[in-house]
Amino acid sequence: STKIAAQLKKIDPNKLWTVPEYKLFVKSQKKFLKNLIKIKKDRNLSNAKNNQHKIYTDAIDLGICLIEPISCFPEFKKICTTIRKAKETYMPSWPPISPVSISAYNSWCQFDLCSGIDKESLASCVIDINQILGMDSIVTFLLNAAQQSRWGIYKVIKKLDNDGVLLEELINNKQYECHTANKHPITLDELWLVRILPPINDLSDRYTLYTSPYVLQFGEERWQEFLQRSIVSVKNKNSLEEKYYKFMKYGKSDYYWLEFIFQAYNGHTNMVIYLRGLPDVSISRPHVSNNGILKDHQSNFLS
């Protein structure tokens, strides 16, 4: 993002006002900050889940206003080509149109898809040049929290009050109290593939489910085995935690997690999407493609 920042520094700030997306950003940011003050005064716990999710989505939308103009820079040509192909292939929506939800797709193309040695995404570049763009520090903080997020596989431990749920991550057994505005019935020991965002200070001490849950139907033991053998192959990371983070955020290729969702689709409700099978065992998935994105592991899981 150093090249991009250098280019933006040469731009006359007054010319930014001729860019529709930037004008929308300035107007929307003022509205967002004004609304944030009102929300923080609301101490009703039953409203916290909706308020926190809205704050995150509004902050991310602000970032998108800035991502659009800079995405035309030559440095982003490869990323934008990848995004365009993904949109044509996976048609993000909700079943029956596509099992790749809009929130899953957007978080991938904004926060996970990256290029270069420094793993720069569209959002991380906006964050790096936030002062040049006039982004408020609060918006920058929230956008950075979203940028640091990743997919995770969690087991439902118990239902909490005020529409909360306690989740435990498979690989490290860390537990997270989460808000869920989703009306999907809480089923103990159910496995979720989901992206969570951290609590916002002065608003809540619970995490927020940013994406609608993907319910995994292949059993905890099989998923534990899959994660263990997958993170072993992750390079240039020392700790188990670092390997797990890199694998869940980037997969084994750009389209890895989107392709798995696409091939593993096994039904849905208005609240969740069901997935069956493992990314590295093709015969375990309801839909199989020979595009080479999901490579098989030699497994005797059927024995």
mmCIF file of C-alpha atoms in Angstrom:
data_model
loop_
_atom_site.group_PDB
_atom_site.id
_atom_site.type_symbol
_atom_site.label_atom_id
_atom_site.label_comp_id
_atom_site.label_asym_id
_atom_site.label_seq_id
_atom_site.Cartn_x
_atom_site.Cartn_y
_atom_site.Cartn_z
ATOM 1 C CA SER A 1 0.000 0.000 0.000
ATOM 2 C CA THR A 2 3.049 2.316 0.080
ATOM 3 C CA LYS A 3 2.747 2.964 -3.666
ATOM 4 C CA ILE A 4 -0.949 3.747 -3.308
ATOM 5 C CA ALA A 5 -0.352 6.130 -0.408
ATOM 6 C CA ALA A 6 2.337 7.905 -2.430
ATOM 7 C CA GLN A 7 -0.066 8.354 -5.334
ATOM 8 C CA LEU A 8 -2.842 9.675 -3.110
ATOM 9 C CA LYS A 9 -0.512 12.213 -1.520
ATOM 10 C CA LYS A 10 -0.089 13.767 -4.966
ATOM 11 C CA ILE A 11 -3.832 14.229 -5.401
ATOM 12 C CA ASP A 12 -5.341 17.636 -4.703
ATOM 13 C CA PRO A 13 -7.759 17.033 -1.758
ATOM 14 C CA ASN A 14 -10.320 19.278 -3.447
ATOM 15 C CA LYS A 15 -10.428 16.891 -6.404
ATOM 16 C CA LEU A 16 -11.575 14.079 -4.129
ATOM 17 C CA TRP A 17 -14.924 15.834 -3.906
ATOM 18 C CA THR A 18 -15.477 15.090 -7.576
ATOM 19 C CA VAL A 19 -15.419 11.371 -6.783
ATOM 20 C CA PRO A 20 -19.009 10.293 -5.953
ATOM 21 C CA GLU A 21 -17.855 7.524 -3.604
ATOM 22 C CA TYR A 22 -15.723 9.935 -1.588
ATOM 23 C CA LYS A 23 -18.543 12.456 -1.270
ATOM 24 C CA LEU A 24 -20.780 9.649 -0.051
ATOM 25 C CA PHE A 25 -18.107 8.583 2.435
ATOM 26 C CA VAL A 26 -17.785 12.059 3.996
ATOM 27 C CA LYS A 27 -21.548 12.427 4.324
ATOM 28 C CA SER A 28 -22.052 8.899 5.653
ATOM 29 C CA GLN A 29 -19.199 9.172 8.162
ATOM 30 C CA LYS A 30 -20.764 12.252 9.768
ATOM 31 C CA LYS A 31 -24.066 10.410 10.068
ATOM 32 C CA PHE A 32 -22.334 7.308 11.452
ATOM 33 C CA LEU A 33 -20.481 9.206 14.203
ATOM 34 C CA LYS A 34 -23.641 11.032 15.222
ATOM 35 C CA ASN A 35 -25.564 7.763 15.405
ATOM 36 C CA LEU A 36 -22.743 6.102 17.361
ATOM 37 C CA ILE A 37 -23.153 8.618 20.186
ATOM 38 C CA LYS A 38 -26.857 7.775 20.436
ATOM 39 C CA ILE A 39 -26.218 4.036 20.412
ATOM 40 C CA LYS A 40 -23.618 4.214 23.194
ATOM 41 C CA LYS A 41 -26.182 5.929 25.420
ATOM 42 C CA ASP A 42 -28.519 2.949 25.011
ATOM 43 C CA ARG A 43 -27.800 0.583 27.916
ATOM 44 C CA ASN A 44 -30.551 -1.897 27.057
ATOM 45 C CA LEU A 45 -28.809 -5.288 26.777
ATOM 46 C CA SER A 46 -31.516 -6.628 24.490
ATOM 47 C CA ASN A 47 -30.582 -3.951 21.950
ATOM 48 C CA ALA A 48 -26.828 -4.515 22.215
ATOM 49 C CA LYS A 49 -26.711 -7.363 19.698
ATOM 50 C CA ASN A 50 -28.420 -5.337 16.982
ATOM 51 C CA ASN A 51 -26.536 -2.151 17.831
ATOM 52 C CA GLN A 52 -23.097 -3.777 17.735
ATOM 53 C CA HIS A 53 -23.782 -5.577 14.462
ATOM 54 C CA LYS A 54 -25.101 -2.359 12.917
ATOM 55 C CA ILE A 55 -22.045 -0.374 14.031
ATOM 56 C CA TYR A 56 -19.744 -2.914 12.400
ATOM 57 C CA THR A 57 -21.730 -3.148 9.172
ATOM 58 C CA ASP A 58 -21.997 0.645 8.909
ATOM 59 C CA ALA A 59 -18.244 1.071 9.493
ATOM 60 C CA ILE A 60 -17.482 -1.594 6.885
ATOM 61 C CA ASP A 61 -19.846 0.119 4.439
ATOM 62 C CA LEU A 62 -17.880 3.330 4.980
ATOM 63 C CA GLY A 63 -14.712 1.479 4.100
ATOM 64 C CA ILE A 64 -16.325 0.165 0.927
ATOM 65 C CA CYS A 65 -17.007 3.760 -0.165
ATOM 66 C CA LEU A 66 -13.237 4.273 -0.180
ATOM 67 C CA ILE A 67 -12.328 0.853 -1.549
ATOM 68 C CA GLU A 68 -14.263 1.496 -4.762
ATOM 69 C CA PRO A 69 -12.155 4.489 -5.936
ATOM 70 C CA ILE A 70 -8.754 2.965 -5.105
ATOM 71 C CA SER A 71 -9.611 -0.436 -6.590
ATOM 72 C CA CYS A 72 -8.876 0.989 -10.055
ATOM 73 C CA PHE A 73 -5.194 1.460 -9.155
ATOM 74 C CA PRO A 74 -2.838 -0.809 -11.171
ATOM 75 C CA GLU A 75 -1.634 -2.449 -7.933
ATOM 76 C CA PHE A 76 -5.110 -3.948 -7.501
ATOM 77 C CA LYS A 77 -5.546 -5.294 -11.026
ATOM 78 C CA LYS A 78 -4.912 -8.914 -10.009
ATOM 79 C CA ILE A 79 -7.197 -8.736 -6.964
ATOM 80 C CA CYS A 80 -10.021 -7.109 -8.933
ATOM 81 C CA THR A 81 -9.755 -9.744 -11.661
ATOM 82 C CA THR A 82 -9.995 -12.482 -9.017
ATOM 83 C CA ILE A 83 -13.024 -10.786 -7.445
ATOM 84 C CA ARG A 84 -14.763 -10.439 -10.798
ATOM 85 C CA LYS A 85 -14.272 -14.135 -11.594
ATOM 86 C CA ALA A 86 -15.533 -15.123 -8.130
ATOM 87 C CA LYS A 87 -18.680 -13.062 -8.518
ATOM 88 C CA GLU A 88 -19.410 -14.675 -11.883
ATOM 89 C CA THR A 89 -18.724 -18.178 -10.551
ATOM 90 C CA TYR A 90 -20.331 -18.111 -7.109
ATOM 91 C CA MET A 91 -23.096 -15.504 -7.649
ATOM 92 C CA PRO A 92 -23.192 -14.482 -3.958
ATOM 93 C CA SER A 93 -26.714 -14.321 -2.567
ATOM 94 C CA TRP A 94 -28.583 -16.991 -0.572
ATOM 95 C CA PRO A 95 -29.965 -20.388 -1.545
ATOM 96 C CA PRO A 96 -31.520 -21.378 -3.842
ATOM 97 C CA ILE A 97 -29.538 -18.864 -5.927
ATOM 98 C CA SER A 98 -26.182 -19.551 -4.251
ATOM 99 C CA PRO A 99 -24.887 -21.012 -0.959
ATOM 100 C CA VAL A 100 -22.214 -18.291 -0.877
ATOM 101 C CA SER A 101 -23.891 -15.608 1.226
ATOM 102 C CA ILE A 102 -23.299 -11.932 0.546
ATOM 103 C CA SER A 103 -21.640 -11.427 3.943
ATOM 104 C CA ALA A 104 -19.318 -14.393 3.327
ATOM 105 C CA TYR A 105 -18.393 -13.123 -0.132
ATOM 106 C CA ASN A 106 -17.923 -9.488 0.906
ATOM 107 C CA SER A 107 -15.712 -10.335 3.871
ATOM 108 C CA TRP A 108 -13.580 -12.524 1.599
ATOM 109 C CA CYS A 109 -13.036 -9.929 -1.130
ATOM 110 C CA GLN A 110 -12.550 -6.996 1.278
ATOM 111 C CA PHE A 111 -10.514 -8.574 4.092
ATOM 112 C CA ASP A 112 -9.086 -11.954 3.049
ATOM 113 C CA LEU A 113 -8.170 -11.751 -0.619
ATOM 114 C CA CYS A 114 -4.726 -10.208 -0.817
ATOM 115 C CA SER A 115 -1.571 -9.869 -2.865
ATOM 116 C CA GLY A 116 2.107 -9.183 -2.392
ATOM 117 C CA ILE A 117 4.613 -10.231 0.238
ATOM 118 C CA ASP A 118 2.874 -8.142 2.891
ATOM 119 C CA LYS A 119 -0.535 -9.753 2.224
ATOM 120 C CA GLU A 120 -2.250 -6.449 1.438
ATOM 121 C CA SER A 121 -6.029 -6.545 0.998
ATOM 122 C CA LEU A 122 -8.306 -3.801 -0.284
ATOM 123 C CA ALA A 123 -9.358 -2.970 3.270
ATOM 124 C CA SER A 124 -5.829 -3.009 4.707
ATOM 125 C CA CYS A 125 -4.738 -0.449 2.114
ATOM 126 C CA VAL A 126 -7.627 1.840 3.050
ATOM 127 C CA ILE A 127 -6.638 1.452 6.709
ATOM 128 C CA ASP A 128 -2.996 2.288 5.940
ATOM 129 C CA ILE A 129 -3.938 5.559 4.245
ATOM 130 C CA ASN A 130 -6.822 6.463 6.565
ATOM 131 C CA GLN A 131 -5.402 9.874 7.482
ATOM 132 C CA ILE A 132 -5.006 10.869 3.850
ATOM 133 C CA LEU A 133 -8.610 9.882 3.203
ATOM 134 C CA GLY A 134 -9.946 11.672 6.271
ATOM 135 C CA MET A 135 -11.177 8.527 8.004
ATOM 136 C CA ASP A 136 -12.138 8.977 11.665
ATOM 137 C CA SER A 137 -10.076 6.967 14.170
ATOM 138 C CA ILE A 138 -13.177 5.091 15.377
ATOM 139 C CA VAL A 139 -14.031 3.987 11.849
ATOM 140 C CA THR A 140 -10.403 2.970 11.309
ATOM 141 C CA PHE A 141 -10.439 0.916 14.523
ATOM 142 C CA LEU A 142 -13.623 -0.948 13.562
ATOM 143 C CA LEU A 143 -12.476 -1.549 10.002
ATOM 144 C CA ASN A 144 -9.175 -2.909 11.295
ATOM 145 C CA ALA A 145 -11.027 -5.308 13.624
ATOM 146 C CA ALA A 146 -12.904 -6.623 10.600
ATOM 147 C CA GLN A 147 -9.662 -6.844 8.612
ATOM 148 C CA GLN A 148 -8.067 -8.994 11.336
ATOM 149 C CA SER A 149 -11.067 -11.352 11.455
ATOM 150 C CA ARG A 150 -11.149 -14.787 9.820
ATOM 151 C CA TRP A 151 -13.299 -17.847 9.441
ATOM 152 C CA GLY A 152 -13.483 -20.119 12.463
ATOM 153 C CA ILE A 153 -15.043 -23.484 13.252
ATOM 154 C CA TYR A 154 -16.921 -23.435 16.543
ATOM 155 C CA LYS A 155 -18.989 -25.830 18.622
ATOM 156 C CA VAL A 156 -22.182 -24.564 20.232
ATOM 157 C CA ILE A 157 -21.754 -24.986 23.999
ATOM 158 C CA LYS A 158 -24.914 -23.386 25.366
ATOM 159 C CA LYS A 159 -27.576 -20.779 24.848
ATOM 160 C CA LEU A 160 -27.153 -17.518 26.778
ATOM 161 C CA ASP A 161 -29.630 -14.867 27.841
ATOM 162 C CA ASN A 162 -30.517 -11.923 25.591
ATOM 163 C CA ASP A 163 -30.152 -14.006 22.409
ATOM 164 C CA GLY A 164 -26.587 -14.996 23.162
ATOM 165 C CA VAL A 165 -24.661 -18.172 22.442
ATOM 166 C CA LEU A 166 -21.450 -19.594 23.897
ATOM 167 C CA LEU A 167 -19.126 -20.943 21.199
ATOM 168 C CA GLU A 168 -15.945 -22.977 21.585
ATOM 169 C CA GLU A 169 -13.358 -23.035 18.805
ATOM 170 C CA LEU A 170 -12.320 -26.522 17.747
ATOM 171 C CA ILE A 171 -8.573 -26.212 17.406
ATOM 172 C CA ASN A 172 -7.786 -24.258 20.571
ATOM 173 C CA ASN A 173 -10.852 -24.711 22.815
ATOM 174 C CA LYS A 174 -11.167 -20.951 23.324
ATOM 175 C CA GLN A 175 -14.676 -19.882 24.263
ATOM 176 C CA TYR A 176 -16.544 -16.820 23.011
ATOM 177 C CA GLU A 177 -19.782 -15.320 24.267
ATOM 178 C CA CYS A 178 -21.523 -14.037 21.160
ATOM 179 C CA HIS A 179 -24.537 -11.983 20.206
ATOM 180 C CA THR A 180 -26.694 -13.610 17.590
ATOM 181 C CA ALA A 181 -29.486 -11.676 15.920
ATOM 182 C CA ASN A 182 -30.121 -14.902 14.029
ATOM 183 C CA LYS A 183 -33.292 -16.792 15.028
ATOM 184 C CA HIS A 184 -31.801 -20.200 14.214
ATOM 185 C CA PRO A 185 -32.597 -22.541 17.150
ATOM 186 C CA ILE A 186 -29.552 -23.113 19.354
ATOM 187 C CA THR A 187 -28.590 -26.799 19.192
ATOM 188 C CA LEU A 188 -25.879 -27.992 21.578
ATOM 189 C CA ASP A 189 -22.729 -29.449 19.963
ATOM 190 C CA GLU A 190 -23.704 -28.123 16.534
ATOM 191 C CA LEU A 191 -20.664 -27.018 14.509
ATOM 192 C CA TRP A 192 -20.631 -23.583 12.909
ATOM 193 C CA LEU A 193 -18.355 -22.130 10.257
ATOM 194 C CA VAL A 194 -18.677 -18.430 10.980
ATOM 195 C CA ARG A 195 -16.776 -15.138 11.218
ATOM 196 C CA ILE A 196 -16.960 -13.323 14.559
ATOM 197 C CA LEU A 197 -15.962 -9.750 15.412
ATOM 198 C CA PRO A 198 -14.703 -8.587 18.840
ATOM 199 C CA PRO A 199 -16.746 -6.613 21.391
ATOM 200 C CA ILE A 200 -16.942 -2.848 20.995
ATOM 201 C CA ASN A 201 -15.833 -0.939 24.102
ATOM 202 C CA ASP A 202 -18.600 0.729 26.125
ATOM 203 C CA LEU A 203 -21.249 -1.191 24.218
ATOM 204 C CA SER A 204 -21.001 -4.905 24.939
ATOM 205 C CA ASP A 205 -18.686 -7.598 26.269
ATOM 206 C CA ARG A 206 -19.874 -10.129 23.687
ATOM 207 C CA TYR A 207 -18.583 -10.923 20.229
ATOM 208 C CA THR A 208 -20.741 -10.417 17.144
ATOM 209 C CA LEU A 209 -21.537 -12.977 14.463
ATOM 210 C CA TYR A 210 -20.730 -11.065 11.293
ATOM 211 C CA THR A 211 -21.710 -13.827 8.875
ATOM 212 C CA SER A 212 -24.754 -16.069 9.080
ATOM 213 C CA PRO A 213 -23.691 -19.485 10.402
ATOM 214 C CA TYR A 214 -22.814 -22.329 8.090
ATOM 215 C CA VAL A 215 -23.813 -25.493 9.967
ATOM 216 C CA LEU A 216 -21.275 -28.283 9.404
ATOM 217 C CA GLN A 217 -22.842 -31.739 9.225
ATOM 218 C CA PHE A 218 -19.818 -34.003 9.202
ATOM 219 C CA GLY A 219 -19.011 -34.406 12.889
ATOM 220 C CA GLU A 220 -16.511 -32.861 15.287
ATOM 221 C CA GLU A 221 -13.966 -35.688 15.139
ATOM 222 C CA ARG A 222 -13.664 -35.522 11.345
ATOM 223 C CA TRP A 223 -13.251 -31.746 11.439
ATOM 224 C CA GLN A 224 -10.623 -31.919 14.173
ATOM 225 C CA GLU A 225 -8.651 -34.394 12.071
ATOM 226 C CA PHE A 226 -9.021 -32.176 9.008
ATOM 227 C CA LEU A 227 -7.760 -29.089 10.839
ATOM 228 C CA GLN A 228 -4.803 -30.927 12.333
ATOM 229 C CA ARG A 229 -3.563 -32.251 8.995
ATOM 230 C CA SER A 230 -4.277 -28.958 7.193
ATOM 231 C CA ILE A 231 -2.403 -26.594 9.483
ATOM 232 C CA VAL A 232 0.684 -28.831 9.517
ATOM 233 C CA SER A 233 1.323 -27.815 5.906
ATOM 234 C CA VAL A 234 1.078 -24.064 6.609
ATOM 235 C CA LYS A 235 4.488 -22.498 5.956
ATOM 236 C CA ASN A 236 6.346 -19.567 7.547
ATOM 237 C CA LYS A 237 4.362 -19.652 10.784
ATOM 238 C CA ASN A 238 5.752 -20.894 14.081
ATOM 239 C CA SER A 239 2.913 -21.420 16.524
ATOM 240 C CA LEU A 240 -0.182 -23.561 16.134
ATOM 241 C CA GLU A 241 -2.298 -20.434 16.607
ATOM 242 C CA GLU A 242 -0.523 -18.614 13.760
ATOM 243 C CA LYS A 243 -0.856 -21.591 11.436
ATOM 244 C CA TYR A 244 -4.553 -21.935 12.232
ATOM 245 C CA TYR A 245 -5.151 -18.207 11.682
ATOM 246 C CA LYS A 246 -3.420 -18.217 8.305
ATOM 247 C CA PHE A 247 -5.252 -21.328 7.132
ATOM 248 C CA MET A 248 -8.712 -20.121 8.173
ATOM 249 C CA LYS A 249 -8.168 -16.657 6.708
ATOM 250 C CA TYR A 250 -6.520 -17.526 3.394
ATOM 251 C CA GLY A 251 -7.215 -21.221 2.874
ATOM 252 C CA LYS A 252 -4.883 -23.036 0.492
ATOM 253 C CA SER A 253 -5.743 -20.775 -2.449
ATOM 254 C CA ASP A 254 -7.763 -17.643 -3.174
ATOM 255 C CA TYR A 255 -11.090 -19.407 -3.764
ATOM 256 C CA TYR A 256 -10.589 -22.184 -1.203
ATOM 257 C CA TRP A 257 -13.347 -21.426 1.321
ATOM 258 C CA LEU A 258 -15.821 -20.122 -1.268
ATOM 259 C CA GLU A 259 -15.350 -23.281 -3.310
ATOM 260 C CA PHE A 260 -15.852 -25.501 -0.272
ATOM 261 C CA ILE A 261 -19.113 -23.731 0.584
ATOM 262 C CA PHE A 262 -20.227 -24.108 -3.029
ATOM 263 C CA GLN A 263 -19.492 -27.835 -3.211
ATOM 264 C CA ALA A 264 -20.620 -28.743 0.317
ATOM 265 C CA TYR A 265 -24.081 -27.139 0.165
ATOM 266 C CA ASN A 266 -26.634 -29.519 1.658
ATOM 267 C CA GLY A 267 -29.731 -27.448 2.393
ATOM 268 C CA HIS A 268 -30.765 -24.242 4.104
ATOM 269 C CA THR A 269 -33.324 -22.308 6.107
ATOM 270 C CA ASN A 270 -33.875 -18.562 6.142
ATOM 271 C CA MET A 271 -31.280 -18.336 8.931
ATOM 272 C CA VAL A 272 -28.489 -20.842 8.212
ATOM 273 C CA ILE A 273 -26.928 -22.840 5.396
ATOM 274 C CA TYR A 274 -26.007 -26.517 5.875
ATOM 275 C CA LEU A 275 -22.716 -27.906 4.591
ATOM 276 C CA ARG A 276 -21.698 -31.550 4.387
ATOM 277 C CA GLY A 277 -18.263 -33.039 3.867
ATOM 278 C CA LEU A 278 -14.655 -31.924 4.150
ATOM 279 C CA PRO A 279 -12.602 -29.668 1.863
ATOM 280 C CA ASP A 280 -9.983 -32.370 1.251
ATOM 281 C CA VAL A 281 -12.256 -35.412 0.783
ATOM 282 C CA SER A 282 -14.185 -34.964 -2.454
ATOM 283 C CA ILE A 283 -16.488 -37.972 -2.059
ATOM 284 C CA SER A 284 -17.719 -36.539 1.242
ATOM 285 C CA ARG A 285 -19.261 -33.478 -0.455
ATOM 286 C CA PRO A 286 -22.680 -33.425 -2.182
ATOM 287 C CA HIS A 287 -21.324 -31.517 -5.193
ATOM 288 C CA VAL A 288 -17.899 -32.141 -6.672
ATOM 289 C CA SER A 289 -15.978 -30.173 -9.285
ATOM 290 C CA ASN A 290 -12.757 -31.101 -11.058
ATOM 291 C CA ASN A 291 -11.510 -27.489 -11.144
ATOM 292 C CA GLY A 292 -8.600 -28.435 -8.861
ATOM 293 C CA ILE A 293 -9.283 -25.838 -6.156
ATOM 294 C CA LEU A 294 -10.010 -28.424 -3.442
ATOM 295 C CA LYS A 295 -7.358 -31.110 -3.512
ATOM 296 C CA ASP A 296 -7.948 -34.518 -1.952
ATOM 297 C CA HIS A 297 -6.121 -35.898 1.045
ATOM 298 C CA GLN A 298 -5.601 -39.642 1.057
ATOM 299 C CA SER A 299 -7.985 -40.634 3.819
ATOM 300 C CA ASN A 300 -9.592 -43.816 4.979
ATOM 301 C CA PHE A 301 -12.409 -41.966 6.727
ATOM 302 C CA LEU A 302 -15.036 -44.317 5.305
ATOM 303 C CA SER A 303 -13.405 -47.407 6.804
#
